[in-house]
Short mmCIF file of C-alpha atoms in Angstrom, two decimals:
data_model
loop_
_atom_site.label_atom_id
_atom_site.label_comp_id
_atom_site.label_asym_id
_atom_site.label_seq_id
_atom_site.Cartn_x
_atom_site.Cartn_y
_atom_site.Cartn_z
CA MET A 1 0.00 0.00 0.00
CA LYS A 2 1.23 3.51 -0.78
CA GLN A 3 2.33 5.56 2.22
CA ASN A 4 -0.46 7.77 3.53
CA LYS A 5 0.80 9.47 6.70
CA TYR A 6 -1.47 12.48 6.24
CA ASP A 7 -4.55 10.45 7.06
CA GLU A 8 -3.11 9.56 10.46
CA THR A 9 -4.78 11.93 12.93
CA GLY A 10 -1.72 12.90 14.97
CA PHE A 11 0.49 13.47 11.96
CA PHE A 12 -2.14 15.49 10.10
CA THR A 13 -2.78 17.64 13.17
CA SER A 14 0.93 18.46 13.45
CA TYR A 15 1.23 19.16 9.71
CA SER A 16 -1.81 21.45 9.81
CA GLN A 17 -0.01 23.64 12.36
CA MET A 18 3.09 24.22 10.21
CA ALA A 19 3.63 27.73 8.85
CA ARG A 20 3.26 26.57 5.24
CA SER A 21 -0.07 24.94 6.15
CA THR A 22 -1.53 28.05 7.75
CA GLY A 23 0.21 30.76 5.72
CA GLY A 24 0.14 29.20 2.27
CA LEU A 25 2.73 29.58 -0.47
CA ASP A 26 4.30 32.78 0.86
CA ALA A 27 5.13 30.92 4.09
CA ALA A 28 7.00 28.21 2.18
CA GLY A 29 10.66 29.17 1.94
CA GLU A 30 11.21 27.48 -1.42
CA TRP A 31 8.16 29.07 -3.06
CA GLY A 32 10.03 32.04 -4.58
CA ALA A 33 12.43 29.76 -6.43
CA PHE A 34 9.66 27.36 -7.45
CA ARG A 35 7.47 30.18 -8.74
CA SER A 36 10.31 31.63 -10.82
CA MET A 37 10.67 28.30 -12.63
CA LEU A 38 7.02 28.08 -13.65
CA PRO A 39 6.10 28.85 -17.26
CA ASP A 40 3.31 31.22 -18.21
CA LEU A 41 0.20 29.43 -16.93
CA ARG A 42 -2.39 31.44 -18.85
CA ASP A 43 -4.82 29.15 -20.70
CA LYS A 44 -2.83 26.08 -19.65
CA LYS A 45 -4.15 22.74 -18.42
CA VAL A 46 -2.26 22.02 -15.19
CA LEU A 47 -1.72 18.85 -13.15
CA ASP A 48 -0.52 19.07 -9.53
CA LEU A 49 0.97 15.84 -8.14
CA GLY A 50 0.63 15.71 -4.36
CA CYS A 51 -1.56 18.80 -4.21
CA GLY A 52 -2.09 18.83 -0.44
CA PHE A 53 -4.28 21.75 0.60
CA GLY A 54 -4.49 22.95 -3.01
CA TRP A 55 -2.34 26.08 -2.67
CA HIS A 56 -0.58 25.54 -6.00
CA CYS A 57 -3.83 24.62 -7.75
CA ARG A 58 -5.46 27.86 -6.71
CA PHE A 59 -2.34 29.84 -7.66
CA ALA A 60 -2.40 28.31 -11.14
CA ARG A 61 -5.97 29.45 -11.65
CA GLU A 62 -5.11 32.93 -10.34
CA GLN A 63 -2.47 33.04 -13.08
CA GLY A 64 -5.04 32.23 -15.73
CA ALA A 65 -4.78 28.45 -16.09
CA SER A 66 -7.84 27.13 -17.92
CA SER A 67 -8.16 24.07 -15.69
CA VAL A 68 -6.31 22.35 -12.87
CA VAL A 69 -6.37 18.78 -11.62
CA GLY A 70 -4.89 18.18 -8.18
CA ILE A 71 -4.25 14.65 -6.96
CA ASP A 72 -3.39 13.42 -3.50
CA LEU A 73 -3.67 10.11 -1.67
CA SER A 74 -4.79 11.74 1.56
CA GLY A 75 -8.50 12.18 2.14
CA ASN A 76 -7.67 14.67 4.90
CA MET A 77 -5.66 16.80 2.51
CA LEU A 78 -8.33 16.78 -0.18
CA GLU A 79 -11.11 17.57 2.28
CA ARG A 80 -9.20 20.66 3.40
CA ALA A 81 -8.40 21.59 -0.21
CA ARG A 82 -12.06 21.42 -1.22
CA ILE A 83 -13.10 23.55 1.76
CA MET A 84 -10.56 26.20 0.75
CA THR A 85 -11.45 26.13 -2.95
CA ASP A 86 -14.41 27.75 -4.68
CA ASP A 87 -13.60 27.19 -8.33
CA PRO A 88 -15.35 24.77 -10.73
CA ASN A 89 -12.23 24.65 -12.90
CA ILE A 90 -10.18 23.00 -10.14
CA GLU A 91 -10.79 19.28 -9.73
CA TYR A 92 -9.37 17.28 -6.84
CA ARG A 93 -8.97 13.51 -7.17
CA ARG A 94 -7.93 10.99 -4.53
CA LEU A 95 -5.14 9.06 -6.17
CA ALA A 96 -1.59 7.97 -5.42
CA ILE A 97 1.06 9.68 -7.54
CA GLU A 98 2.35 6.25 -8.54
CA ASP A 99 -1.05 5.34 -9.98
CA ILE A 100 -1.59 8.24 -12.37
CA ASP A 101 -2.75 7.09 -15.81
CA PHE A 102 -3.66 10.14 -17.86
CA ASN A 103 -4.03 10.36 -21.61
CA GLU A 104 -1.08 11.30 -23.78
CA GLY A 105 -0.76 15.07 -24.05
CA GLU A 106 -3.58 15.73 -21.57
CA PHE A 107 -1.74 18.56 -19.77
CA ASP A 108 0.40 21.56 -20.66
CA VAL A 109 2.11 21.84 -17.27
CA VAL A 110 2.76 19.36 -14.45
CA ILE A 111 3.95 20.53 -11.05
CA SER A 112 4.92 18.68 -7.90
CA SER A 113 6.01 20.33 -4.67
CA LEU A 114 7.83 18.33 -1.98
CA ALA A 115 6.01 15.09 -2.74
CA LEU A 116 8.20 12.95 -4.99
CA HIS A 117 10.71 12.02 -2.27
CA TYR A 118 7.87 9.89 -0.86
CA VAL A 119 7.61 7.91 -4.13
CA GLU A 120 9.73 4.81 -4.61
CA ASP A 121 9.89 4.53 -8.42
CA PHE A 122 10.92 7.95 -9.68
CA ASP A 123 11.81 6.59 -13.14
CA LEU A 124 8.24 5.40 -13.63
CA ILE A 125 6.77 8.72 -12.51
CA CYS A 126 9.02 10.62 -14.91
CA ARG A 127 7.83 8.47 -17.81
CA LYS A 128 4.18 8.90 -16.83
CA ILE A 129 4.57 12.68 -16.57
CA HIS A 130 6.30 12.81 -19.94
CA HIS A 131 3.45 10.79 -21.44
CA CYS A 132 0.67 13.07 -20.17
CA LEU A 133 2.38 16.32 -21.25
CA VAL A 134 1.98 17.95 -24.65
CA PRO A 135 5.17 18.36 -26.70
CA GLY A 136 6.88 21.42 -25.30
CA GLY A 137 5.01 20.99 -22.02
CA SER A 138 6.68 21.86 -18.73
CA PHE A 139 7.32 19.86 -15.56
CA VAL A 140 8.46 21.77 -12.46
CA MET A 141 9.31 19.85 -9.29
CA SER A 142 10.80 20.28 -5.86
CA VAL A 143 12.06 17.59 -3.49
CA GLU A 144 14.23 17.45 -0.41
CA HIS A 145 17.85 17.79 -1.49
CA PRO A 146 19.90 14.58 -1.70
CA ILE A 147 22.41 16.03 0.77
CA TYR A 148 19.48 16.39 3.16
CA THR A 149 18.10 12.88 2.58
CA ALA A 150 21.32 10.86 2.46
CA LEU A 151 21.24 9.99 6.17
CA ALA A 152 17.97 8.89 7.72
CA GLN A 153 18.60 11.03 10.81
CA GLN A 154 18.28 14.27 8.79
CA SER A 155 19.88 16.20 11.64
CA TRP A 156 22.87 18.39 12.39
CA PHE A 157 25.93 17.13 14.24
CA TYR A 158 25.97 19.06 17.50
CA GLY A 159 28.87 20.22 19.68
CA PRO A 160 29.12 19.98 23.48
CA GLN A 161 27.27 23.28 23.94
CA GLY A 162 24.47 22.27 21.57
CA GLU A 163 25.91 24.28 18.68
CA LYS A 164 25.36 23.03 15.13
CA LEU A 165 28.82 21.99 13.95
CA HIS A 166 28.07 20.48 10.55
CA TRP A 167 25.53 18.54 8.51
CA PRO A 168 26.74 14.93 8.15
CA VAL A 169 26.56 13.23 4.75
CA ASP A 170 27.09 9.49 4.49
CA HIS A 171 25.85 6.59 2.34
CA TYR A 172 25.15 9.18 -0.36
CA HIS A 173 25.39 6.71 -3.25
CA GLN A 174 23.18 4.13 -1.57
CA VAL A 175 19.89 5.20 -3.11
CA GLY A 176 16.65 3.90 -1.69
CA LEU A 177 14.44 3.85 1.35
CA ARG A 178 15.12 5.92 4.45
CA ARG A 179 13.06 5.75 7.64
CA THR A 180 13.24 9.19 9.19
CA ILE A 181 11.40 11.29 11.76
CA PHE A 182 9.20 14.16 10.61
CA LEU A 183 6.83 15.97 12.98
CA ASP A 184 7.71 13.37 15.65
CA HIS A 185 6.44 10.53 13.45
CA GLU A 186 8.33 7.90 11.47
CA VAL A 187 8.07 8.59 7.75
CA VAL A 188 9.43 6.66 4.77
CA LYS A 189 11.30 8.74 2.22
CA TYR A 190 13.42 7.73 -0.77
CA HIS A 191 16.92 9.07 -1.17
CA ARG A 192 18.31 9.70 -4.63
CA THR A 193 21.51 11.34 -5.78
CA VAL A 194 21.50 14.56 -7.78
CA ALA A 195 22.78 12.59 -10.77
CA SER A 196 20.06 9.94 -10.52
CA ILE A 197 17.32 12.57 -10.41
CA ILE A 198 18.66 14.43 -13.44
CA ASN A 199 19.37 11.23 -15.39
CA SER A 200 15.86 9.90 -14.73
CA LEU A 201 14.42 13.10 -16.18
CA ILE A 202 16.70 12.96 -19.23
CA GLN A 203 16.04 9.26 -19.86
CA ALA A 204 12.29 9.90 -19.70
CA GLY A 205 12.69 12.34 -22.59
CA PHE A 206 12.91 15.70 -20.85
CA VAL A 207 15.25 18.59 -21.59
CA ILE A 208 16.65 20.31 -18.51
CA LYS A 209 15.83 24.02 -18.41
CA GLU A 210 16.89 25.05 -14.90
CA ILE A 211 18.17 23.51 -11.67
CA SER A 212 18.13 25.15 -8.23
CA GLU A 213 19.59 24.15 -4.88
CA LEU A 214 17.97 27.19 -3.28
CA LYS A 215 20.61 29.34 -1.68
CA PRO A 216 18.72 31.76 0.62
CA THR A 217 18.68 35.37 -0.57
CA GLU A 218 19.33 38.36 1.66
CA GLU A 219 15.62 39.15 1.55
CA MET A 220 14.78 35.64 2.75
CA LEU A 221 17.27 35.94 5.60
CA LYS A 222 15.82 39.28 6.67
CA ARG A 223 12.29 37.85 6.74
CA ASN A 224 13.33 34.68 8.55
CA PRO A 225 16.73 34.55 10.29
CA ASP A 226 16.30 30.78 10.77
CA TRP A 227 17.09 30.40 7.07
CA GLN A 228 20.72 31.22 7.90
CA GLU A 229 21.39 27.53 8.46
CA GLU A 230 20.22 26.82 4.91
CA THR A 231 23.30 28.70 3.67
CA ARG A 232 25.39 25.87 5.14
CA ARG A 233 23.77 23.02 3.25
CA PRO A 234 20.96 22.79 0.69
CA MET A 235 17.60 21.54 1.90
CA PHE A 236 15.70 21.71 -1.39
CA PHE A 237 16.36 20.58 -4.95
CA LEU A 238 14.23 22.06 -7.73
CA ALA A 239 14.12 21.34 -11.43
CA SER A 240 12.33 22.79 -14.43
CA VAL A 241 12.23 20.57 -17.52
CA GLU A 242 10.36 20.41 -20.82
CA ARG A 243 9.10 17.61 -23.00
CA TYR A 244 10.38 17.53 -26.57
#
């Protein structure tokens, strides 16, 4: 069975209290970089993989997308998304990302924000996304950075006074399952190397347009000083690719 932590009451309650859950896209530190990678969405048919509360779906419509389909495995997520959405051109479907089976060329743009590191077979997903995009269509994605996911602990190495000394990286080339702790709950994620992510996209038939490892800007640091630690190691990996 596909992992569905967000329908566990305790986990969903904790997630719902996160800044990005209450404040939307502007409260998500990686949003500025993600948004800059998006193509013009006007009159586009958009698919959001792992849509959560529907923030990206509603943004796409605000930018003039003709229609948006958001999929998520979590009934809790989709219930909240529907409550927050009043738009007949946004459709939410309960479906695992791994199980998508859309028609060839059904969408102009596919997006996925911080969801694909929960999916085991990234190669398969890349092929399915390529299939459902029109020629010249765009796919924009973000995942946790491979430096961040390499060790299951996903934690700093601390000194005797509790200071953050460094971020440990080990077993980097051992791709696969990691059992880690997120919001005080055990969660399964899948570690991949930077090379394996990029090669999967290329082998699926995509052309790489832009890659970002999200170095915090001065503006980001002024708004949230906690982002200072993100200057020491990347937490997010973003890619913008096109089907040709």
